[in-house]
Amino acid sequence: MNKLFRFFLIIALASAVLLYAISSLNTSQGYSGGNTLTIYNWGDYIDEDLIKQFEKATGIKVIYETFDSNEAMLTKIEQGGTTYDIAVPSEYMIDKMRHEDLLIPLDHSKLPNLKNIDKRFMDLPFDPGNKYSVPYFWGTVGIVYNPKMLNGKKITSWNDLWAPSLRNKILLIDGAREVMGMGLNSLGYSLNDTKKAHLIKAKEKLDTLTPNVKAIVGDEIKMLLANEEASVGLVWSGDASEIMSENEDLDYVVPKEGSNLWFDNMVIPKTAKNIEAAHKFINFMLDPKVAAQNTEYVGYSTPNKQALKHMPKEVVKDERFYPSPELTEKLEVYENLGKRNLAYYNELFLQFKMHRK
Ligand code: SPD
């Protein structure tokens, strides 16, 4: 072998080794594809033991990231820096994403466990025929409160929160639609109202709640309420159920003026690199025993009818967290209000937050 040939052979081998090293580095740093699956979910929204079970059963490596609002999730997906294989948006965001061509149609033949979902949660207006999304959890928005800390006082209405006795006692989840929704509902307006005058009135009413608001927080709301750092919280029902399992003095109510009924579903974003593995994971999460384990861990309400059979009766029969269809019919599901209106909700919510400072 002449010297020149040996030199080129060494260069070629070195480049091959370098390329291999770079590609495995990419995989471990969160690039989807190959044998990895990148999942983007709400914080505190899965039993991570199930991820390990899935990895063990399939040999697929899961990269798991979290978000704290639909809006933050959308921005990250639109930026495209990380290519998520699965995301878990709520209904109005799914409607927005499918209209903006950000989702991949699901292959139902790869999701045999879809049959376990209660028909009540299938084929909803935000995704006819479940072309793009599969139910994950559902629930309501309401008020969790501690009667012991309120001298036995009961809360039944949004307007109760404006009582001067609640000064500095209320925590709010950091959600634009939830907080604006509370303002709208307290005035008798719809959660999907787009009249500028009504939205401004709702924001002005929220401003008058400021003295009672101790903080606007993320998932730590559960710990703060369970530890009695505040006596009232605007929360999602699943968080209330988790808080109440930590502190039995608390109660949860869906206010009498009305509230939100929501659905979080699994989707495959357009940028996905491992569509095959995404279907495998979605189908895995739809298994009745897996869904029951996840539900017991997370505390939210499962749409999986077969999973309910594996769960404690007192949980499934608790109408606060599994409200009947008659009750849910009276609640409103958020609609996709369009770019301009959604941006206006966010802007007013931001102004409300600034008003507190
Ligand atoms: N910590 C998990 C929070 C999940 C809340 N999803 C509810 C969204 C309602 N729009």
Coordinates of C-alpha atoms in Angstrom, one line a residue, residues 32-248:
S32 CA -36.0 12.5 17.1
G33 CA -35.8 9.7 14.6
G34 CA -34.0 6.4 14.7
N35 CA -34.9 4.5 17.8
T36 CA -35.9 7.5 19.9
L37 CA -39.2 9.1 20.6
T38 CA -39.5 12.7 21.7
I39 CA -42.6 13.6 23.7
Y40 CA -43.9 17.0 24.7
N41 CA -46.4 17.0 27.5
W42 CA -47.8 19.2 30.3
G43 CA -45.8 19.2 33.5
D44 CA -46.8 16.6 36.1
Y45 CA -48.9 14.8 33.6
I46 CA -47.5 11.2 33.4
D47 CA -46.3 8.4 35.6
E48 CA -42.7 8.3 34.5
D49 CA -42.6 4.6 35.4
L50 CA -44.8 4.0 32.4
I51 CA -42.1 5.6 30.1
K52 CA -39.6 3.1 31.5
Q53 CA -42.1 0.2 30.9
F54 CA -42.5 1.4 27.3
E55 CA -38.8 1.7 26.7
K56 CA -38.2 -1.8 28.1
A57 CA -41.0 -3.4 26.1
T58 CA -40.1 -1.7 22.8
G59 CA -36.4 -0.9 23.0
I60 CA -37.3 2.7 22.0
K61 CA -35.6 5.5 23.9
V62 CA -38.0 8.2 25.1
I63 CA -36.9 11.9 25.4
Y64 CA -39.5 13.6 27.5
E65 CA -40.0 17.4 27.8
T66 CA -42.8 19.5 29.4
F67 CA -44.7 22.7 28.9
D68 CA -47.0 24.7 31.1
S69 CA -49.5 26.2 28.6
N70 CA -51.0 25.5 25.2
E71 CA -49.5 28.7 23.9
A72 CA -46.0 27.9 25.0
M73 CA -46.3 24.4 23.4
L74 CA -47.5 25.9 20.1
T75 CA -44.7 28.4 19.9
K76 CA -42.1 25.7 20.5
I77 CA -43.6 23.5 17.8
E78 CA -43.8 26.3 15.3
Q79 CA -40.2 27.2 15.9
G80 CA -39.3 23.7 15.0
G81 CA -36.0 23.6 16.9
T82 CA -36.9 20.3 18.6
T83 CA -38.8 17.8 16.4
Y84 CA -41.5 16.4 18.8
D85 CA -43.1 13.1 17.8
I86 CA -46.0 13.4 20.3
A87 CA -47.6 16.5 21.9
V88 CA -50.6 16.8 24.2
P89 CA -52.6 20.0 23.4
S90 CA -56.1 20.9 24.6
E91 CA -59.1 20.9 22.3
Y92 CA -59.1 24.6 21.0
M93 CA -55.4 24.3 20.3
I94 CA -55.9 21.0 18.4
D95 CA -58.5 22.7 16.2
K96 CA -56.0 25.6 15.6
M97 CA -53.1 23.2 14.8
R98 CA -55.1 21.1 12.4
H99 CA -56.3 24.2 10.6
E100 CA -52.7 25.5 10.4
D101 CA -51.6 22.1 9.0
L102 CA -49.3 21.4 11.9
L103 CA -50.6 17.8 12.6
I104 CA -50.2 14.4 10.9
P105 CA -53.3 12.3 10.4
L106 CA -53.3 9.2 12.7
D107 CA -53.3 5.7 11.3
H108 CA -56.1 4.1 13.3
S109 CA -55.1 0.6 12.2
K110 CA -52.1 1.1 14.4
L111 CA -54.2 2.1 17.4
P112 CA -56.3 -1.0 18.2
N113 CA -56.6 0.2 21.9
L114 CA -58.6 3.2 20.7
K115 CA -61.7 1.0 21.2
N116 CA -61.1 1.4 25.0
I117 CA -62.1 5.1 24.9
D118 CA -65.6 6.0 26.0
K119 CA -67.6 7.1 22.9
R120 CA -68.5 10.2 24.8
F121 CA -65.0 11.5 24.3
M122 CA -64.6 10.5 20.6
D123 CA -65.5 12.5 17.5
L124 CA -65.8 15.9 19.2
P125 CA -66.1 19.1 17.2
F126 CA -62.5 20.1 17.6
D127 CA -61.4 16.9 15.7
P128 CA -64.2 15.2 13.8
G129 CA -63.5 11.4 13.5
N130 CA -60.4 11.8 15.7
K131 CA -58.4 12.2 12.5
Y132 CA -55.6 13.8 14.4
S133 CA -56.0 13.3 18.1
V134 CA -56.6 10.6 20.8
P135 CA -58.1 11.4 24.2
Y136 CA -55.6 11.5 27.1
F137 CA -57.3 13.2 30.1
W138 CA -60.3 15.5 30.6
G139 CA -61.8 17.6 33.3
T140 CA -63.2 20.9 34.4
V141 CA -62.0 24.3 35.7
G142 CA -63.1 25.1 39.2
I143 CA -62.3 26.3 42.7
V144 CA -60.5 24.3 45.3
Y145 CA -60.9 25.7 48.8
N146 CA -60.2 25.0 52.4
P147 CA -63.4 25.5 54.5
K148 CA -61.4 25.0 57.7
M149 CA -59.3 28.1 56.9
L150 CA -62.5 30.0 55.9
N151 CA -64.4 29.5 59.2
G152 CA -66.5 26.8 57.5
K153 CA -67.7 29.1 54.7
K154 CA -68.7 27.3 51.5
I155 CA -67.8 28.6 48.0
T156 CA -70.3 28.0 45.3
S157 CA -69.8 30.9 42.8
W158 CA -67.1 32.8 40.9
N159 CA -68.4 36.0 42.5
D160 CA -67.7 34.5 46.0
L161 CA -64.0 35.1 45.3
W162 CA -64.4 38.9 45.4
A163 CA -65.4 38.8 49.1
P164 CA -63.1 41.2 51.1
S165 CA -62.6 38.4 53.6
L166 CA -60.5 36.6 51.0
R167 CA -57.8 39.3 50.9
N168 CA -54.5 37.7 49.8
K169 CA -55.9 34.2 50.1
I170 CA -56.3 33.2 46.4
L171 CA -53.9 31.4 44.0
L172 CA -54.6 31.4 40.3
I173 CA -53.2 29.0 37.7
D174 CA -51.2 30.8 35.1
G175 CA -53.6 30.3 32.2
A176 CA -54.9 33.1 30.0
R177 CA -58.2 31.4 29.1
E178 CA -58.8 30.1 32.6
V179 CA -58.3 33.5 34.3
M180 CA -60.1 35.5 31.6
G181 CA -62.8 32.8 31.6
M182 CA -63.3 33.4 35.4
G183 CA -63.8 37.1 34.7
L184 CA -66.2 36.4 31.8
N185 CA -68.3 33.8 33.6
S186 CA -68.5 36.0 36.7
L187 CA -70.2 38.6 34.5
G188 CA -72.5 36.0 32.8
Y189 CA -70.6 36.1 29.5
S190 CA -69.5 33.1 27.5
L191 CA -66.0 31.6 27.8
N192 CA -65.8 32.0 24.0
D193 CA -66.9 35.6 24.0
T194 CA -65.1 37.7 21.4
K195 CA -66.9 41.1 21.9
K196 CA -64.2 43.6 22.7
A197 CA -66.4 45.4 25.2
H198 CA -67.1 42.2 27.1
L199 CA -63.4 41.2 27.2
I200 CA -62.5 44.6 28.5
K201 CA -65.2 44.5 31.2
A202 CA -63.9 41.0 32.2
K203 CA -60.4 42.3 32.5
E204 CA -61.5 45.3 34.5
K205 CA -63.5 43.0 36.9
L206 CA -60.4 40.9 37.3
D207 CA -58.4 44.0 38.2
T208 CA -60.7 44.4 41.2
L209 CA -59.9 40.9 42.4
T210 CA -56.2 41.9 42.7
P211 CA -56.2 42.5 46.5
N212 CA -57.4 38.9 47.0
V213 CA -54.8 37.3 44.7
K214 CA -51.8 36.1 46.5
A215 CA -50.0 34.7 43.4
I216 CA -50.4 33.4 39.9
V217 CA -48.5 30.2 39.7
G218 CA -47.7 27.0 37.8
D219 CA -47.8 23.4 39.0
E220 CA -46.6 24.5 42.5
I221 CA -50.2 25.6 43.1
K222 CA -50.8 22.0 44.3
M223 CA -48.1 22.0 46.9
L224 CA -49.0 25.6 48.1
L225 CA -52.7 24.7 48.6
A226 CA -52.1 21.3 50.1
N227 CA -49.6 23.0 52.6
E228 CA -52.3 25.6 53.5
E229 CA -50.2 28.5 52.2
A230 CA -53.4 29.8 50.7
S231 CA -57.0 28.9 51.2
V232 CA -58.5 29.2 47.7
G233 CA -57.3 28.2 44.2
L234 CA -58.5 28.5 40.6
V235 CA -57.4 25.1 39.3
W236 CA -58.0 22.3 36.8
S237 CA -60.1 19.5 38.4
G238 CA -57.2 16.9 38.2
D239 CA -55.0 19.2 40.3
A240 CA -57.8 19.6 42.8
S241 CA -58.1 15.8 43.1
E242 CA -54.4 15.5 43.7
I243 CA -54.4 18.4 46.3
M244 CA -57.3 16.8 48.0
S245 CA -55.5 13.4 48.3
E246 CA -52.8 15.3 50.2
N247 CA -55.1 17.4 52.4
E248 CA -58.5 16.0 53.1

